[in-house]
Tab-separated table of C-alpha atoms and ligand atoms in Angstrom:
chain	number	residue	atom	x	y	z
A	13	UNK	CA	106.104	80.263	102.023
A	14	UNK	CA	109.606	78.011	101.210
A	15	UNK	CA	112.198	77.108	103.617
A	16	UNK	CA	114.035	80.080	102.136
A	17	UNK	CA	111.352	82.704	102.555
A	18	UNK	CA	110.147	81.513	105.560
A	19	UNK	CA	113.410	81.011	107.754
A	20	UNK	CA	116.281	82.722	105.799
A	21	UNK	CA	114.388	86.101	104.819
A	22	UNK	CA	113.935	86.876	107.841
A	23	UNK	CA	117.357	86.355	109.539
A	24	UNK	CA	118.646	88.386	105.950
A	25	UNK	CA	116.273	91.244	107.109
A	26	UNK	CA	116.904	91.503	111.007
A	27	UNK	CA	121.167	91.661	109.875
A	28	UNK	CA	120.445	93.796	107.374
A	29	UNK	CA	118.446	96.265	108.915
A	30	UNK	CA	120.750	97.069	111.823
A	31	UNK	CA	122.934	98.991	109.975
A	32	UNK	CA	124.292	101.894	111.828
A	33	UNK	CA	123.544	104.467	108.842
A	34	UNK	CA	119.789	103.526	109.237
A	35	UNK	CA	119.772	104.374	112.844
A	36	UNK	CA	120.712	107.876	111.930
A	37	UNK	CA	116.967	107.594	110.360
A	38	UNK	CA	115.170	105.774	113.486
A	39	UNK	CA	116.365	108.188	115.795
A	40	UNK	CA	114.861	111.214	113.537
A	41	UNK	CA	111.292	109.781	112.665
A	42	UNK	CA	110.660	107.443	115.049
A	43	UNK	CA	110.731	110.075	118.601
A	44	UNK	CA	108.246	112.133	116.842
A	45	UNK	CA	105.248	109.518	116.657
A	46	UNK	CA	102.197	109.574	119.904
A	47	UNK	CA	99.648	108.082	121.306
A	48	UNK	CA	98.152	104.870	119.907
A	49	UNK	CA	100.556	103.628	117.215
A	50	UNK	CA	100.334	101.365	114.249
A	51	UNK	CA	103.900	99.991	113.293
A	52	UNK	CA	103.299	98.517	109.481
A	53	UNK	CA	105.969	95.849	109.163
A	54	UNK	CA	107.639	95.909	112.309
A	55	UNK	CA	110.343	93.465	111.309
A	56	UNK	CA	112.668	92.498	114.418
A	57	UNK	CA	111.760	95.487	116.467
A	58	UNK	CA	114.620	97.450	115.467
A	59	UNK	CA	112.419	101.026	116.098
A	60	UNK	CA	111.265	100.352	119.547
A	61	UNK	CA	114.286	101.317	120.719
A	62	UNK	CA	112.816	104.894	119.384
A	63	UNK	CA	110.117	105.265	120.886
A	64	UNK	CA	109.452	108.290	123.036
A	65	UNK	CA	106.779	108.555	126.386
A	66	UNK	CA	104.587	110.230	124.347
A	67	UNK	CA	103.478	106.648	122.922
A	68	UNK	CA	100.714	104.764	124.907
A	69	UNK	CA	100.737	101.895	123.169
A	70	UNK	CA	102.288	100.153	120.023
A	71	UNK	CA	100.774	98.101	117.635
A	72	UNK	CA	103.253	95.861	115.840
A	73	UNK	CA	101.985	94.312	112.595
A	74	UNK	CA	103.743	91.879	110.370
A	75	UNK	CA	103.414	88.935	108.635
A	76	UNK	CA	106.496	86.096	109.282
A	77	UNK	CA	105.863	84.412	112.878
A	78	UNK	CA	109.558	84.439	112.427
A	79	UNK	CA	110.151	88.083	112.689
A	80	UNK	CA	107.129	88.712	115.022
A	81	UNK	CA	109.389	86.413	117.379
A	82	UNK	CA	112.047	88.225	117.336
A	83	UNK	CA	110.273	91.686	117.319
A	84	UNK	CA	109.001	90.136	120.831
A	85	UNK	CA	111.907	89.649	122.147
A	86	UNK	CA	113.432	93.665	121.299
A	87	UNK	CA	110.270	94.601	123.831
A	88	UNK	CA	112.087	97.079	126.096
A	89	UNK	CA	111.060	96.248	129.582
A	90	UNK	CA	110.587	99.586	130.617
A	91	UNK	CA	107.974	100.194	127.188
A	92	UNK	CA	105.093	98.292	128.559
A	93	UNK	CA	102.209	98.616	125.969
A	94	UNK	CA	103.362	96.321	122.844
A	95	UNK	CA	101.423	94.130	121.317
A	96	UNK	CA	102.434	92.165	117.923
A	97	UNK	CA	99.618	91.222	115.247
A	98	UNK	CA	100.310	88.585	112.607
A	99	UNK	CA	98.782	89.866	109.440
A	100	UNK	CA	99.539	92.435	106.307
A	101	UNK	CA	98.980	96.034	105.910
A	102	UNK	CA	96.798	95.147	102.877
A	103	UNK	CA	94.175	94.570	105.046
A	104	UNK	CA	94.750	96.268	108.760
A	105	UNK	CA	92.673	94.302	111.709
A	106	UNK	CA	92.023	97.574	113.097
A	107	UNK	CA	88.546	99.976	112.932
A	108	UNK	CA	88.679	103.379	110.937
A	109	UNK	CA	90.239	106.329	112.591
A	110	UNK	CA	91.491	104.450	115.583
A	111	UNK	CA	94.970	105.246	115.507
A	112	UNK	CA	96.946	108.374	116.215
A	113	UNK	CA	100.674	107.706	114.284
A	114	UNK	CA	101.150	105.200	111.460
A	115	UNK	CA	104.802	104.205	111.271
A	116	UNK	CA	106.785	102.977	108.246
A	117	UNK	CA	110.242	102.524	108.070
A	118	UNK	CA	111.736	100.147	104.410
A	119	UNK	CA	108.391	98.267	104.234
A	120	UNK	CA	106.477	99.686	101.229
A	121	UNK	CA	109.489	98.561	99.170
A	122	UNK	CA	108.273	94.775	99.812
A	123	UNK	CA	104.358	95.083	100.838
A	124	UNK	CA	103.207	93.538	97.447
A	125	UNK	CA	99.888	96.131	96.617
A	126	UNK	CA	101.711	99.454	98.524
A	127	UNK	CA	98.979	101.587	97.475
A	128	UNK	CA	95.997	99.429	98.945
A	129	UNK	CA	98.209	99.025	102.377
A	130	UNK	CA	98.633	103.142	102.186
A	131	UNK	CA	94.652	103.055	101.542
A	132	UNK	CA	94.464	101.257	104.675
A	133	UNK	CA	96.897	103.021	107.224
A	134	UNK	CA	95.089	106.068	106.042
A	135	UNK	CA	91.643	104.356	107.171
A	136	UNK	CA	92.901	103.883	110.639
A	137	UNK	CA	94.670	106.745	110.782
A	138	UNK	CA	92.167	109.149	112.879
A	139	UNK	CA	91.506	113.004	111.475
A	140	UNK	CA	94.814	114.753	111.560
A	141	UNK	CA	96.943	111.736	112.988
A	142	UNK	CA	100.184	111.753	111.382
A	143	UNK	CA	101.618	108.629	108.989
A	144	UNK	CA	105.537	108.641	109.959
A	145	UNK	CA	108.093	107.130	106.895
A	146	UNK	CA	111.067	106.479	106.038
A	147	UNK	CA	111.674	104.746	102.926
A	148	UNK	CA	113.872	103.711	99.922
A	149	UNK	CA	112.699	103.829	96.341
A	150	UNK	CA	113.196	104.943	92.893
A	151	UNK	CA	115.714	107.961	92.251
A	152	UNK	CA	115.428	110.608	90.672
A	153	UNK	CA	118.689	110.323	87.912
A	154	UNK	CA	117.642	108.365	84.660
A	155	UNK	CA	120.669	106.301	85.207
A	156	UNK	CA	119.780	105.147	88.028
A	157	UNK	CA	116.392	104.398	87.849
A	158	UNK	CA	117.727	102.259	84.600
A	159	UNK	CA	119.882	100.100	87.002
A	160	UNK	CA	116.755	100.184	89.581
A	161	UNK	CA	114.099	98.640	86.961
A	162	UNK	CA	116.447	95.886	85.828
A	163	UNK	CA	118.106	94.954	89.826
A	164	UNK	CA	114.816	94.718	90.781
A	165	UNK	CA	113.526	91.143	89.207
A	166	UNK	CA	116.190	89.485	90.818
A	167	UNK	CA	116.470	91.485	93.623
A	168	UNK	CA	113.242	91.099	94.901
A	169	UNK	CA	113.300	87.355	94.665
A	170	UNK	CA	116.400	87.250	96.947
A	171	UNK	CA	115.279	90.028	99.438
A	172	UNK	CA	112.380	89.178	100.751
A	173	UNK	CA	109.853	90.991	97.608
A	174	UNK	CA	111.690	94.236	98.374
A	175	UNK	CA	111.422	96.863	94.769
A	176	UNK	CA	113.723	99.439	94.252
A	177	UNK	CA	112.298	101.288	91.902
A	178	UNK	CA	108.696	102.692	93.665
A	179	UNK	CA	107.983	105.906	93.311
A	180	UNK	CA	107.425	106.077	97.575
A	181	UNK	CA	106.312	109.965	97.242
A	182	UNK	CA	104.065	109.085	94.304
A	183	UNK	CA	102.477	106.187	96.089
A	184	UNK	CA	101.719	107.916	99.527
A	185	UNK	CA	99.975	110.979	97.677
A	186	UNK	CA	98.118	108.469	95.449
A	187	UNK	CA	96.458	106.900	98.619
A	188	UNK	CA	95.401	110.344	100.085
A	189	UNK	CA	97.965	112.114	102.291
A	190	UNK	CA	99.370	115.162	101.650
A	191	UNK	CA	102.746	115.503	103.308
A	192	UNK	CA	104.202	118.103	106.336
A	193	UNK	CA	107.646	117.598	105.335
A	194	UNK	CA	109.154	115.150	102.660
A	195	UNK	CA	113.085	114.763	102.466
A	196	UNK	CA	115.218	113.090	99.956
A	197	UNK	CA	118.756	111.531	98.958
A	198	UNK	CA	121.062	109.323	98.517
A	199	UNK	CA	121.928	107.406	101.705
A	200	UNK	CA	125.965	106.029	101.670
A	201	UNK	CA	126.154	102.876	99.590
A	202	UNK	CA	125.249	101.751	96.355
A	203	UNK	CA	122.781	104.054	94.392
A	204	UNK	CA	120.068	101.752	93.060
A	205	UNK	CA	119.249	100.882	97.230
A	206	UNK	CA	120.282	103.794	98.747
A	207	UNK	CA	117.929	105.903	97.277
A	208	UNK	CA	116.027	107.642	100.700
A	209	UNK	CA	112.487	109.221	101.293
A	210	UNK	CA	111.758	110.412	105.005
A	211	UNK	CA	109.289	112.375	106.267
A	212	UNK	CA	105.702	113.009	107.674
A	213	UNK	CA	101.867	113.138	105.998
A	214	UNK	CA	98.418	113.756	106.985
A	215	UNK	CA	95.406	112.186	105.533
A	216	UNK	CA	93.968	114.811	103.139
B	320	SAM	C1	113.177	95.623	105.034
B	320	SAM	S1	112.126	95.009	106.245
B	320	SAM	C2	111.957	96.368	107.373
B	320	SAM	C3	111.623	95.936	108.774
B	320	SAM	C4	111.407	97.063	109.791
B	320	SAM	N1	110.354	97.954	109.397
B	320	SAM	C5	112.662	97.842	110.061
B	320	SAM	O1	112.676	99.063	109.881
B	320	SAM	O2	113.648	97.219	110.483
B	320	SAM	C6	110.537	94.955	105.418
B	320	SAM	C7	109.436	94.465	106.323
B	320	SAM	O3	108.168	94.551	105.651
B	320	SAM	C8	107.426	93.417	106.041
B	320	SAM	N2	106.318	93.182	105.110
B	320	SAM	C9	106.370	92.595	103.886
B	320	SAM	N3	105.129	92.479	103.372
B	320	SAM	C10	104.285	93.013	104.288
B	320	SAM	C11	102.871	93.183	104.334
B	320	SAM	N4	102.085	92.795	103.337
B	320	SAM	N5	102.342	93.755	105.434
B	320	SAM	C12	103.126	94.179	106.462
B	320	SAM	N6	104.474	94.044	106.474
B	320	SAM	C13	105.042	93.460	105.390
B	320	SAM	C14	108.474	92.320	106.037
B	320	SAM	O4	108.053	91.133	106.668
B	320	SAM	C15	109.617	93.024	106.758
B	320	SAM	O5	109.523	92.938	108.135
């Protein structure tokens, strides 16, 4: 990784991602996940904030040291049972069906191969365990998704390898889940990004 990738992406993401209109989306998906949880792309640890007593233990996973750093450092005191893993959800350190609650929130935008990480959290997802998500992706208007296809080259370079044009319900059916509930919209803002998909699956 460059200077720019390595150091600057990830300030760009933890500033970025603390908008207040996101919180509105923490605070609805983020309550509802138990027991042992996988957290793909933790970031800064904006979500653990979120996290109800119905969680034993959280597993954050990410790739920069940078942000794992600063995902330490959100670690509530009182929220005892975090632990950070450097690595990518293309290939989870974790066995097979050895987690309860997957959690997502704006990371299949930028995981390069989103459909092998999906494969994955649905490996260590156990029987009936519960893949949490909230995402942005590609719209549903023409126009937009014309706008979306031709941002997207530049804006990925600049934003850390974050698309705007995956199809995010598409994907997660495509890697075996079938969902309980599956909302979407546009979020305030400009309509190529703010393009939202939140909801819950289950491995099928
Ligand atoms: C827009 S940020 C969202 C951060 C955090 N989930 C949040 O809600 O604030 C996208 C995150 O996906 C992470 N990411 C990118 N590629 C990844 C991969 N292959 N595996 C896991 N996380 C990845 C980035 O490092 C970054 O933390």
């Amino acid at each position: 990784m460059g200077f720019y990738q390595d150091q600057i992406v990830p300030l760009l993401i933890n500033w970025s991602m603390r908008q207040r209109n996101l919180t509105a989306y923490r605070s609805r998906i983020i309550p509802a996940a138990e027991g042992r949880v996988l957290e793909i792309g933790i970031g800064s640890g904006l979500n653990l904030l979120f996290y109800s007593r119905n969680v034993t233990h959280v597993i954050g996973l990410e790739p920069p040291p940078r942000l794992l750093a600063m995902a330490r450092r959100a670690e509530r005191a009182e929220f005892g049972h975090v632990e950070f893993i450097k690595g990518s959800a293309e290939a989870i350190p974790l066995k097979d069906a050895s987690v309860d609650t997957v959690v997502t929130t704006w990371t299949l935008c930028s995981i390069p191969d989103a459909l092998r990480a999906l494969r994955d959290m649905r490996r260590v997802l156990r029987p009936g365990g519960r893949l949490l998500f909230v995402e942005h992706g590609r719209a549903p208007d023409p126009h937009v998704v014309w706008w979306q296809d031709r941002l997207t080259p530049v804006w990925k370079r600049l934003g850390g390898g974050c698309h705007l044009n995956r199809a995010i319900g598409t994907l997660i059916e495509g890697a075996g889940f079938q969902f309980d509930r599956l909302e979407t919209g546009y979020m305030r803002g400009p309509k190529p990004m703010t393009f939202m998909y939140e909801g819950s699956a289950r491995p099928r």
